[in-house]
mmCIF file of C-alpha atoms in Angstrom:
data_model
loop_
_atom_site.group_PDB
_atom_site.id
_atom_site.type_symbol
_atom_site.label_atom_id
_atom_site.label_comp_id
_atom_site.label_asym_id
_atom_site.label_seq_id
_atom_site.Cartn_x
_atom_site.Cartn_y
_atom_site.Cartn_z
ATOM 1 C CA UNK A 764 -15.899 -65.761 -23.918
ATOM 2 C CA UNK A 765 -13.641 -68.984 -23.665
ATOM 3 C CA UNK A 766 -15.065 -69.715 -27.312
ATOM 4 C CA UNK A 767 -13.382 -66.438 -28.373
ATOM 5 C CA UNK A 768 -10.434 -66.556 -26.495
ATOM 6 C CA UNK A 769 -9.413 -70.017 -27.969
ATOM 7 C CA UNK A 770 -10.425 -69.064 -31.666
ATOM 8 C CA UNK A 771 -7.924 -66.130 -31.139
ATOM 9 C CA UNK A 772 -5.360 -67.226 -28.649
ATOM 10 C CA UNK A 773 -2.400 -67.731 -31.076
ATOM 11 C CA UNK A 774 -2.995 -64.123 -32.082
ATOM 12 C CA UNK A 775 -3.283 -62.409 -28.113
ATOM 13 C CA UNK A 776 0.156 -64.604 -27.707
ATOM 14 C CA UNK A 777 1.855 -63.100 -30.414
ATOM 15 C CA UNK A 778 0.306 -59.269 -29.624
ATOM 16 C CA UNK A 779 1.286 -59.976 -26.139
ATOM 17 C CA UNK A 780 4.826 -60.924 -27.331
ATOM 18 C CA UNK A 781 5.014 -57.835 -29.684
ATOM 19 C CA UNK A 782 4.153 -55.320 -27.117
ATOM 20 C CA UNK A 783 7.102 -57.110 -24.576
ATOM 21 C CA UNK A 784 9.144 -56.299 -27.402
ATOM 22 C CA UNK A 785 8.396 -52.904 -27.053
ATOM 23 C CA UNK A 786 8.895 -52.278 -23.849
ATOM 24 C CA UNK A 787 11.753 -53.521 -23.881
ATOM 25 C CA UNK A 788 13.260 -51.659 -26.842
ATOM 26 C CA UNK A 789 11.494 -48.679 -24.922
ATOM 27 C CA UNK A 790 13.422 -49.547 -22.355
ATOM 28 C CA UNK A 791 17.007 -49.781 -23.662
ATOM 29 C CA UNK A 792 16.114 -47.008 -25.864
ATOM 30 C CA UNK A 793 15.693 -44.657 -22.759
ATOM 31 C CA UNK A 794 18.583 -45.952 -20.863
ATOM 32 C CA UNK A 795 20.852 -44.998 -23.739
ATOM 33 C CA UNK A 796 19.313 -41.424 -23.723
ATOM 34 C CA UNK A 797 20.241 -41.342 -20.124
ATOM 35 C CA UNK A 798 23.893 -43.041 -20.475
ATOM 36 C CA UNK A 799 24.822 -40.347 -23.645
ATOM 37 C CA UNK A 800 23.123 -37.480 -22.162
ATOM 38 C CA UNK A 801 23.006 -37.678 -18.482
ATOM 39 C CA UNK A 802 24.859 -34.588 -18.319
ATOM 40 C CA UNK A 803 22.322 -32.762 -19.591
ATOM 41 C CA UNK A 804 19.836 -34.231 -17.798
ATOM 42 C CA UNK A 805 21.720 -33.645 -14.856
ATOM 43 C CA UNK A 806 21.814 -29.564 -15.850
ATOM 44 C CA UNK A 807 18.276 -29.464 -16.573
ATOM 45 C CA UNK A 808 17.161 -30.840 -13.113
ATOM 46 C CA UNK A 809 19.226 -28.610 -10.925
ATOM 47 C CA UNK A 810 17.668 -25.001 -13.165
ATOM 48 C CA UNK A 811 14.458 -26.750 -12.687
ATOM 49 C CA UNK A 812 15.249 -26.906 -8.744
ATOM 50 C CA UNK A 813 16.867 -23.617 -8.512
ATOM 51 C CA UNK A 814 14.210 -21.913 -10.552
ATOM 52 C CA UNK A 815 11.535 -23.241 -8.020
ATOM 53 C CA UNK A 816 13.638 -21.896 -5.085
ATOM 54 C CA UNK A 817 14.317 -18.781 -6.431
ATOM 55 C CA UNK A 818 10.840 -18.210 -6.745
ATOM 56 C CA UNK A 819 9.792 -19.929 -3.458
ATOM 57 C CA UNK A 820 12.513 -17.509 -1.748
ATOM 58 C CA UNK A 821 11.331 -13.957 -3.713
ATOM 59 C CA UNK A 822 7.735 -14.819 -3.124
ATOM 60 C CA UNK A 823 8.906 -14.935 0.877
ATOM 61 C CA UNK A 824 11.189 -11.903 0.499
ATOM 62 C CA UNK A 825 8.937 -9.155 -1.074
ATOM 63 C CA UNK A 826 5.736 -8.792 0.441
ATOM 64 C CA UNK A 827 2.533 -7.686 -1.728
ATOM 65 C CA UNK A 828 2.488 -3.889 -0.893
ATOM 66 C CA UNK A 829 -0.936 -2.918 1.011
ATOM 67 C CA UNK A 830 -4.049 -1.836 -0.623
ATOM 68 C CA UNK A 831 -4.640 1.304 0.196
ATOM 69 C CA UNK A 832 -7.970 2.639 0.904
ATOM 70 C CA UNK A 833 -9.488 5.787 0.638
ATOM 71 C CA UNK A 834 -12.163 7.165 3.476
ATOM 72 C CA UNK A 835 -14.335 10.115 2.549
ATOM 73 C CA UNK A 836 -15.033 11.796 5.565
ATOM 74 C CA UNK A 837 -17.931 14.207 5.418
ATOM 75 C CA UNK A 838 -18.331 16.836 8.660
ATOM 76 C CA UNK A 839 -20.466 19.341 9.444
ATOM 77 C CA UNK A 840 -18.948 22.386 10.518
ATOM 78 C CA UNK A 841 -20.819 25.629 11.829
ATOM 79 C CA UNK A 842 -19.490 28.486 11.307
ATOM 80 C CA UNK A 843 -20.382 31.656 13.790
ATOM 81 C CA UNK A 844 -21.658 34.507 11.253
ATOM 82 C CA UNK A 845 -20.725 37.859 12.419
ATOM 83 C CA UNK A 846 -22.509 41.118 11.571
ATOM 84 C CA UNK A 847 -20.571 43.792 9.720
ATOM 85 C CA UNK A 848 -19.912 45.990 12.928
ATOM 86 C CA UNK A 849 -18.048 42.585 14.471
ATOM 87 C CA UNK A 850 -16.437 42.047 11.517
ATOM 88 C CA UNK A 851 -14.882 45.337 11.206
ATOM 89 C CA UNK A 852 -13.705 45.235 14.833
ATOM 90 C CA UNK A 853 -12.324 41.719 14.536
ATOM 91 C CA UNK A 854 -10.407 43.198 11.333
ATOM 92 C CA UNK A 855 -9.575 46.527 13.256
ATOM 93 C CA UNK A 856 -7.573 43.981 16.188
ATOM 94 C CA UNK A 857 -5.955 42.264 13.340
ATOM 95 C CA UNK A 858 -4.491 45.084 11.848
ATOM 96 C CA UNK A 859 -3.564 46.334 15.191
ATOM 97 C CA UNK A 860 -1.265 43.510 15.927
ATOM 98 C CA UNK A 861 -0.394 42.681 12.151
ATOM 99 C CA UNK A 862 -1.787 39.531 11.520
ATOM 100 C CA UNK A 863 -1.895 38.280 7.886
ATOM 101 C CA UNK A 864 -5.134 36.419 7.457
ATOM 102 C CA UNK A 865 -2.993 33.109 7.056
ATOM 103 C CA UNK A 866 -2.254 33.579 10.475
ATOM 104 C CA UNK A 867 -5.647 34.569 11.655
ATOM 105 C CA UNK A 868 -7.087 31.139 9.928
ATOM 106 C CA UNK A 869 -4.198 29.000 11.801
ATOM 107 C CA UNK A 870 -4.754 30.790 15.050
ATOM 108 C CA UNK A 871 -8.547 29.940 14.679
ATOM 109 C CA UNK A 872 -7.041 26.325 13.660
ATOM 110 C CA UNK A 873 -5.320 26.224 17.095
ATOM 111 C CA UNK A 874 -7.859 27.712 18.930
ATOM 112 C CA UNK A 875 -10.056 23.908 17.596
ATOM 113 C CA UNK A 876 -7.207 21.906 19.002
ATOM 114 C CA UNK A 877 -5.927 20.691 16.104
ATOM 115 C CA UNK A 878 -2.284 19.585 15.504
ATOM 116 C CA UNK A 879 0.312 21.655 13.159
ATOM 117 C CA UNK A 880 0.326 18.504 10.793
ATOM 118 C CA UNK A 881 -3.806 18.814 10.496
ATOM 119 C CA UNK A 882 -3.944 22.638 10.136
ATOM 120 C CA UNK A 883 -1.185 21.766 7.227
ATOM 121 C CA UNK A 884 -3.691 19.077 6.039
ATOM 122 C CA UNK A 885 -7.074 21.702 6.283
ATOM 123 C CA UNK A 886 -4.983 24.370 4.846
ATOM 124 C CA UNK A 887 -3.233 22.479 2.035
ATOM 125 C CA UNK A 888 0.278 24.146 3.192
ATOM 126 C CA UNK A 889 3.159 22.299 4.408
ATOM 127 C CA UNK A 890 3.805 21.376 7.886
ATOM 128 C CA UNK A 891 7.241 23.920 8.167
ATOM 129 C CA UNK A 892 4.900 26.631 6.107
ATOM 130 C CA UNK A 893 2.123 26.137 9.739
ATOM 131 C CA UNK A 894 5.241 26.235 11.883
ATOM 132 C CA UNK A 895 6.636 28.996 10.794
ATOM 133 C CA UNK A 896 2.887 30.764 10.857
ATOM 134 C CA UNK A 897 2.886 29.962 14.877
ATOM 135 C CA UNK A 898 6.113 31.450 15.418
ATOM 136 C CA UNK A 899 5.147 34.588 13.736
ATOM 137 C CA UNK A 900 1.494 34.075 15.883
ATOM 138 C CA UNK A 901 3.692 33.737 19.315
ATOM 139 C CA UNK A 902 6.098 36.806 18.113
ATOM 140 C CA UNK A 903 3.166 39.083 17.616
ATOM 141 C CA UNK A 904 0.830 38.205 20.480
ATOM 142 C CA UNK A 905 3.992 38.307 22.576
ATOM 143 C CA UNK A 906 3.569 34.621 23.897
ATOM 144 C CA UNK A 907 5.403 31.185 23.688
ATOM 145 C CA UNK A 908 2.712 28.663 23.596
ATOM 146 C CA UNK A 909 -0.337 27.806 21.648
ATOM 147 C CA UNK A 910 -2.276 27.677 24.792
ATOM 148 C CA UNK A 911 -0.912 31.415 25.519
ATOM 149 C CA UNK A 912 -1.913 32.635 22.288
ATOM 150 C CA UNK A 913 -4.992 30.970 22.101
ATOM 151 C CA UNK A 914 -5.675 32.401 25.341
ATOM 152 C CA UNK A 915 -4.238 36.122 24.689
ATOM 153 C CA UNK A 916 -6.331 35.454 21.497
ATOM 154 C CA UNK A 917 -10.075 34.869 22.854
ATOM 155 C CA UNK A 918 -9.278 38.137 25.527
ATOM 156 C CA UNK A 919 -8.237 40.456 22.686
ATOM 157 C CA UNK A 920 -11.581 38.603 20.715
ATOM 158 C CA UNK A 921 -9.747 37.791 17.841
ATOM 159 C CA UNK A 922 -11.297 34.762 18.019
ATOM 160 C CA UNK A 923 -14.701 33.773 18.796
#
């Protein structure tokens, strides 16, 4: 090793010296590019900055919107079949008190306990459609609550 470091010395000094050279040009080369266009240097750091922060501050600002997710809900629901003789009765008090059969299915609705907004939902009618169903359910069974005509309701067996 010292064998090949003395054969070449005289050329590692000179390398040595060229590559000091430049670096130094390097040097004053970049310090010029700074002195004539600091300005523009200047610029290009604050968008740089800004940029960041304006994407730091929208990334804060709007929240990702929720996933939604779908349930399927299966139920079993029984349904009590009725002989032709019941039926025809049933149908008979319905008449007799003018029910459409809308208004039969949302009284039945009622008489399960379910909200205006879920007999809406199990219908597929709007809520104001179900409200104004009950009002017409109340004027006709003469009462002012759904308890009342779900009461008056199972006496006059229009519902089971």
């Amino acid at each position: 090793m010292r064998r090949l470091l003395s054969k070449y010395r005289l050329i590692i000094i000179y390398a040595t010296a060229l590559v000091a050279l430049l670096l130094a040009l390097q040097i004053l080369q970049y310090k010029l590019v700074l002195i004539y266009h600091s300005y523009e240097i200047y610029i290009l750091a604050i968008a740089i900055v800004f940029t960041g922060l304006g994407i730091w501050i929208a990334l804060k600002l709007v929240k990702p919107k929720p996933e939604i997710q779908t349930v399927v809900v299966e139920k079993n629901v029984y349904v009590k079949e009725l002989n032709e003789d019941e039926l025809k009765l049933l149908d008979a008090e319905r008449q007799k008190l003018g029910l459409s059969s809308r208004e039969a299915e949302v009284l039945q609705l009622m008489a399960e306990g379910l909200s205006n907004q879920e007999i809406a939902d199990r219908l597929f009618l709007s809520l104001a459609t179900v409200k104004t169903h009950s009002s017409k359910l109340f004027e006709k069974l003469d009462v002012k609550r759904r308890t009342q005509a779900v009461d008056k309701a199972r006496q006059l067996k229009l519902i089971a």
